[in-house]
Tab-separated table of N, CA, C and O in Angstrom:
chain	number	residue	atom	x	y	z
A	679	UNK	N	75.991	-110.407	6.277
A	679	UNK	CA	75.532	-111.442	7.182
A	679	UNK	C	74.110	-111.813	6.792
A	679	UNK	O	73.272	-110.925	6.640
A	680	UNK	N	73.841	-112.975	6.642
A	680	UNK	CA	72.636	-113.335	6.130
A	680	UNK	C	71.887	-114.667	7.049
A	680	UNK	O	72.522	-115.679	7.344
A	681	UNK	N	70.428	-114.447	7.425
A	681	UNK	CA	70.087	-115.039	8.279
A	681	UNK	C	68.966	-116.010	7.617
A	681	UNK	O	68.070	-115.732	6.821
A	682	UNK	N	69.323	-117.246	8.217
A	682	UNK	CA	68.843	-118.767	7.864
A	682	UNK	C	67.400	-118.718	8.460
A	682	UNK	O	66.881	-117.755	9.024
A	683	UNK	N	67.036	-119.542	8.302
A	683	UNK	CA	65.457	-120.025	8.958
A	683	UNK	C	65.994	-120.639	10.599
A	683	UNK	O	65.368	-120.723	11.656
A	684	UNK	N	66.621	-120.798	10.442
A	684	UNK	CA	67.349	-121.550	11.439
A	684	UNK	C	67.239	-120.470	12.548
A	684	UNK	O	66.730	-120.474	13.668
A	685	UNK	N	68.043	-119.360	11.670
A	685	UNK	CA	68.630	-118.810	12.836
A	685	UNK	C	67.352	-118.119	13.429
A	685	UNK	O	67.137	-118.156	14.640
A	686	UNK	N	66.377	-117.390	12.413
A	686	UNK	CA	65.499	-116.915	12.957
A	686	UNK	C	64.655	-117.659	14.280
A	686	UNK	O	64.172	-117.154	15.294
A	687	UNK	N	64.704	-119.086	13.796
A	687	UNK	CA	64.150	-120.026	14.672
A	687	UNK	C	64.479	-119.565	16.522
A	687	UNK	O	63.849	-119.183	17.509
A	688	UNK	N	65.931	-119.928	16.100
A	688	UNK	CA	66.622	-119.311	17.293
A	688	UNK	C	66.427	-118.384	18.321
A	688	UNK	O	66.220	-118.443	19.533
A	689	UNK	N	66.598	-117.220	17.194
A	689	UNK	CA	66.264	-116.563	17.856
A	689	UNK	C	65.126	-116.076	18.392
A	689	UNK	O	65.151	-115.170	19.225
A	690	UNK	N	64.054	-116.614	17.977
A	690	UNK	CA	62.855	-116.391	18.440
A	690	UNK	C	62.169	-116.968	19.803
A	690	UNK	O	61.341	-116.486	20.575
A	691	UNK	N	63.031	-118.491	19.757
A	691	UNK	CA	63.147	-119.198	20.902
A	691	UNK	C	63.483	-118.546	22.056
A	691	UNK	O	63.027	-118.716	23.186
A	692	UNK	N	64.458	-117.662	21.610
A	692	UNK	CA	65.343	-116.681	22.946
A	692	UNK	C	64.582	-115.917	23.248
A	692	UNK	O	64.289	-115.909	24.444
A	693	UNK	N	63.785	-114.748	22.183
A	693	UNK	CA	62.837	-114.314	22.594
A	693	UNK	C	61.845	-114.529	23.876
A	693	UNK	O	61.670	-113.901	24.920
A	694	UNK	N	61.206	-115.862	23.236
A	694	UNK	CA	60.270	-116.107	23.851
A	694	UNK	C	60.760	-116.344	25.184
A	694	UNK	O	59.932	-116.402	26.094
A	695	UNK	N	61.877	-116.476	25.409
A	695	UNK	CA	62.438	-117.608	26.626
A	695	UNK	C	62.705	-115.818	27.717
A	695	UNK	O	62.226	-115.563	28.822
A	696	UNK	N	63.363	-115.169	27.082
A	696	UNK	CA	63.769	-113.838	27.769
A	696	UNK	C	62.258	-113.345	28.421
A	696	UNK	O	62.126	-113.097	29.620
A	697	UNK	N	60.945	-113.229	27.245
A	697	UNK	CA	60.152	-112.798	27.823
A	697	UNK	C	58.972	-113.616	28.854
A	697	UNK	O	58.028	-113.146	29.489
A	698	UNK	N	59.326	-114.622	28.756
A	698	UNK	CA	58.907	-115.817	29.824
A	698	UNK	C	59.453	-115.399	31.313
A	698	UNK	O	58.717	-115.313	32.295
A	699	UNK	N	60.702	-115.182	31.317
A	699	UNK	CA	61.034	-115.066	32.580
A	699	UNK	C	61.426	-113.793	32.689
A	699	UNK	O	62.453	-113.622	33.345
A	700	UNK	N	60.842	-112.737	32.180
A	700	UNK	CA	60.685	-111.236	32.525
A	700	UNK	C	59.312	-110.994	33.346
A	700	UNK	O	59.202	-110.235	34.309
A	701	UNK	N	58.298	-111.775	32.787
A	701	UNK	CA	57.172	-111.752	33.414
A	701	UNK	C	57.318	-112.660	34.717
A	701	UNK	O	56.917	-112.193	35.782
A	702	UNK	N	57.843	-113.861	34.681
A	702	UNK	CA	57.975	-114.302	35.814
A	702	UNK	C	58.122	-113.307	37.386
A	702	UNK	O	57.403	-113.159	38.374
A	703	UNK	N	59.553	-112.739	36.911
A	703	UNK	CA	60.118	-111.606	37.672
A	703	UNK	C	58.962	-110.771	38.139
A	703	UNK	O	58.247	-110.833	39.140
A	704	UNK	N	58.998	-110.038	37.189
A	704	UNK	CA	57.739	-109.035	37.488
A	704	UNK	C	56.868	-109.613	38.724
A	704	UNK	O	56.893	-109.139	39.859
A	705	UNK	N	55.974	-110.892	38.241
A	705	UNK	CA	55.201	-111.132	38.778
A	705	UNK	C	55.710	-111.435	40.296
A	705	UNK	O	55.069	-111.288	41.336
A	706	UNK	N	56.880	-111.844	40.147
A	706	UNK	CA	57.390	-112.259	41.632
A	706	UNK	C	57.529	-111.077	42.402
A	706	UNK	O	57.456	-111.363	43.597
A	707	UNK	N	57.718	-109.733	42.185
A	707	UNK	CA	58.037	-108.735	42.512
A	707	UNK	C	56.810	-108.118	42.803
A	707	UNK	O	56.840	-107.527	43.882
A	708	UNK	N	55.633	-108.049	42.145
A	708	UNK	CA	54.527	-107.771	42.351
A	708	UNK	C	53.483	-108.092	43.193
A	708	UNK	O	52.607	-107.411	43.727
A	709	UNK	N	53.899	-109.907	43.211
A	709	UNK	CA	53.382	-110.376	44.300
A	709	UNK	C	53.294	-110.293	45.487
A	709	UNK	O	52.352	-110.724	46.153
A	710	UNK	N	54.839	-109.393	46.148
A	710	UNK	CA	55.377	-110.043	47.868
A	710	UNK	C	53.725	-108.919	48.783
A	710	UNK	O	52.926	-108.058	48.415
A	711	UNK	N	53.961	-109.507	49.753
A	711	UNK	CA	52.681	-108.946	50.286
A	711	UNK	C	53.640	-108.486	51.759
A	711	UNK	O	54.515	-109.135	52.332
A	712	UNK	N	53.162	-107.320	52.032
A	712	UNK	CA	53.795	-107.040	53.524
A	712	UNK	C	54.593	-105.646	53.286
A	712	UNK	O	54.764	-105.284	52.122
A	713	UNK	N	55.107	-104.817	54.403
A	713	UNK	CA	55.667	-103.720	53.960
A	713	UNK	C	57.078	-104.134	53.226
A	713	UNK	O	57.608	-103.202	52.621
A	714	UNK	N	57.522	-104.950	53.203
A	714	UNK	CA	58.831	-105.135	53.112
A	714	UNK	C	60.489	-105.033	53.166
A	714	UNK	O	61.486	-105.234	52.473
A	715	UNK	N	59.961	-104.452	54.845
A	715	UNK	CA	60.968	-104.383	55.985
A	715	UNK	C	61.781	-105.226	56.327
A	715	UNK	O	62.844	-104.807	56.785
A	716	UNK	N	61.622	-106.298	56.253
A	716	UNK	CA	62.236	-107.588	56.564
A	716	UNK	C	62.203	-107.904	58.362
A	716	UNK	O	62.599	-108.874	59.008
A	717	UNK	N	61.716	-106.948	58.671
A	717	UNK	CA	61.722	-106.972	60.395
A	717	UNK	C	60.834	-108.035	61.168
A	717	UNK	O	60.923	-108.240	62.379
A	718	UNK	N	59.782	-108.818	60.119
A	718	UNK	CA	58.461	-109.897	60.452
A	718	UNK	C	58.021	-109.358	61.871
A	718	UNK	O	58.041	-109.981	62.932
A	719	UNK	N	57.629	-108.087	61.651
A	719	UNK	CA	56.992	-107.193	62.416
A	719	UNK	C	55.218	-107.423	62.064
A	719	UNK	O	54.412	-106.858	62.802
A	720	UNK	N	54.837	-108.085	61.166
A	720	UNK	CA	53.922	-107.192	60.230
A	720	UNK	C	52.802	-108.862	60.322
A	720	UNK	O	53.317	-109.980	60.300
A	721	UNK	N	51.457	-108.651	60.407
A	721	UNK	CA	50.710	-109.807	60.875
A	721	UNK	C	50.940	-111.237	59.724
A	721	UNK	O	50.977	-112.396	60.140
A	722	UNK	N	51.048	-110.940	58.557
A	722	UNK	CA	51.837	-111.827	57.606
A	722	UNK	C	53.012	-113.228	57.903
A	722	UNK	O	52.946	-114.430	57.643
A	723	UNK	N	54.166	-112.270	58.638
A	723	UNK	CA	55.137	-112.609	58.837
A	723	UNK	C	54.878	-113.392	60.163
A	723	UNK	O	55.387	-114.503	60.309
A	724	UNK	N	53.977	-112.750	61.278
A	724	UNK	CA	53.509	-113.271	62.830
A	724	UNK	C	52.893	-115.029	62.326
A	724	UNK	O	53.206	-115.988	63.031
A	725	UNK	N	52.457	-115.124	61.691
A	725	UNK	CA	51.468	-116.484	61.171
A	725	UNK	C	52.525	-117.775	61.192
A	725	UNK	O	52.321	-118.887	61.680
A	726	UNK	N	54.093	-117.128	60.299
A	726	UNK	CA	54.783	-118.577	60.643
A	726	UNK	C	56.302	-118.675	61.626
A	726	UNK	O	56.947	-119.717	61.507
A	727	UNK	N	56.762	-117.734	62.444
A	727	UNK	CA	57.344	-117.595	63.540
A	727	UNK	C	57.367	-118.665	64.371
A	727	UNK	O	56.301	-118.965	64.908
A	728	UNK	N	58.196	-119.220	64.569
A	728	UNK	CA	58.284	-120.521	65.308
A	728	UNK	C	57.582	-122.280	64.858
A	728	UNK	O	57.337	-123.252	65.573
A	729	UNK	N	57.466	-122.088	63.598
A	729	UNK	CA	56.373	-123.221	62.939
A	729	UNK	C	57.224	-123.758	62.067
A	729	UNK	O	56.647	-124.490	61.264
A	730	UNK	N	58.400	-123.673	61.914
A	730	UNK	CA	59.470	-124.086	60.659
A	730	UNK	C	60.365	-125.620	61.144
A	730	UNK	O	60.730	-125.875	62.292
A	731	UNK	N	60.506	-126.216	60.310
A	731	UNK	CA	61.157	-127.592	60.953
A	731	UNK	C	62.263	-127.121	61.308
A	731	UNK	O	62.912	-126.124	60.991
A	732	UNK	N	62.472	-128.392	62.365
A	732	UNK	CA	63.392	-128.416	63.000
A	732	UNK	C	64.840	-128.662	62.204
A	732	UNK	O	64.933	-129.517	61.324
A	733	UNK	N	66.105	-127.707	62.663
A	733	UNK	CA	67.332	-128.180	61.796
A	733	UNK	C	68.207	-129.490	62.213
A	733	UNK	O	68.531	-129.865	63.340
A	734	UNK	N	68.371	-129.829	61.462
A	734	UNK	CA	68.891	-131.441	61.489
A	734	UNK	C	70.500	-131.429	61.309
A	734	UNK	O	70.871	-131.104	60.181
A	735	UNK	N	71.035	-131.590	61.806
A	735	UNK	CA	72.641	-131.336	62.051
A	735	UNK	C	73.361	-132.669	60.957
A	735	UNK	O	72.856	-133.775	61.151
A	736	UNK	N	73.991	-132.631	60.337
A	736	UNK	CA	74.814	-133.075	59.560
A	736	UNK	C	75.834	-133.418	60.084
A	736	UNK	O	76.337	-132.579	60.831
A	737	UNK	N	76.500	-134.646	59.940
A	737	UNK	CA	78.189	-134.586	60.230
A	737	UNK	C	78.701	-135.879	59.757
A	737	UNK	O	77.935	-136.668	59.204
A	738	UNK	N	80.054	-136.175	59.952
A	738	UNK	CA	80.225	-137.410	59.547
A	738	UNK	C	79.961	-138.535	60.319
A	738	UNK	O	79.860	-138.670	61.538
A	739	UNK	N	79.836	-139.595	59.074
A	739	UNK	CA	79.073	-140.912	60.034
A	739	UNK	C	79.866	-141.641	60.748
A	739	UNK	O	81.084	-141.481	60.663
A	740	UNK	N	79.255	-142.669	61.665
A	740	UNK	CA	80.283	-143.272	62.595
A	740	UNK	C	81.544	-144.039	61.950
A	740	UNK	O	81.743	-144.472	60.815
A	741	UNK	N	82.013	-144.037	62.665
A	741	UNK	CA	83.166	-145.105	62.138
A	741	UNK	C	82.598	-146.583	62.202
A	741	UNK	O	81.597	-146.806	62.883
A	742	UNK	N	83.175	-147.507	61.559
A	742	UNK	CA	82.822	-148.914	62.195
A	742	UNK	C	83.146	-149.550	62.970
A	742	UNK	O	83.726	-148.753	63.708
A	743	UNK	N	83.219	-150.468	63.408
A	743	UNK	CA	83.345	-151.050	64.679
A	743	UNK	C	85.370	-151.734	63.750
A	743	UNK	O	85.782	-151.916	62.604
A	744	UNK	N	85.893	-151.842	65.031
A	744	UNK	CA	87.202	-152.361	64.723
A	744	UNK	C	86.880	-154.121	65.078
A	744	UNK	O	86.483	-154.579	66.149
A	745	UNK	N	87.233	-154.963	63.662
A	745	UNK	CA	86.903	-155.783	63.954
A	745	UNK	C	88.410	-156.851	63.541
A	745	UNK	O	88.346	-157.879	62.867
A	746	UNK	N	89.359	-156.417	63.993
A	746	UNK	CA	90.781	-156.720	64.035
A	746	UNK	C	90.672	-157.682	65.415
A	746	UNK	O	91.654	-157.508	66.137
A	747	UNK	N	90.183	-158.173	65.683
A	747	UNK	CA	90.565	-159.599	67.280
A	747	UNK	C	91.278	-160.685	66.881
A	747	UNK	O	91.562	-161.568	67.689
């Protein structure tokens, strides 16, 4: 098996791409702040409790008017 410029190309791309979003991770993981209970017990979590938009209900739209007279 013999490898092209190409392929090296490739694969280096992947490389880079794997270790792009390894650090991402990490960092996301590193970041969270709070015990991470999930209980929003914790003064963090107190800050946005009741401050979230309102949910907007979906459904289907009206019918049209019957205009058969």
């Amino acid at each position: 098996m013999t490898f092209d410029w190409q392929d090296l190309a490739a694969l280096a791309v992947v490389a880079v791409a794997v270790v792009y979003l390894a650090r991402l991770g990490i960092a996301a993981v590193s970041s969270r702040e709070g015990c991470g209970s999930g209980c929003g017990s914790c003064p963090s979590a107190a800050s946005t409790h009741g401050k979230g938009e309102p949910l907007v209900m979906i459904g289907s739209p009206p019918s049209p008017p019957n205009r058969n007279r």
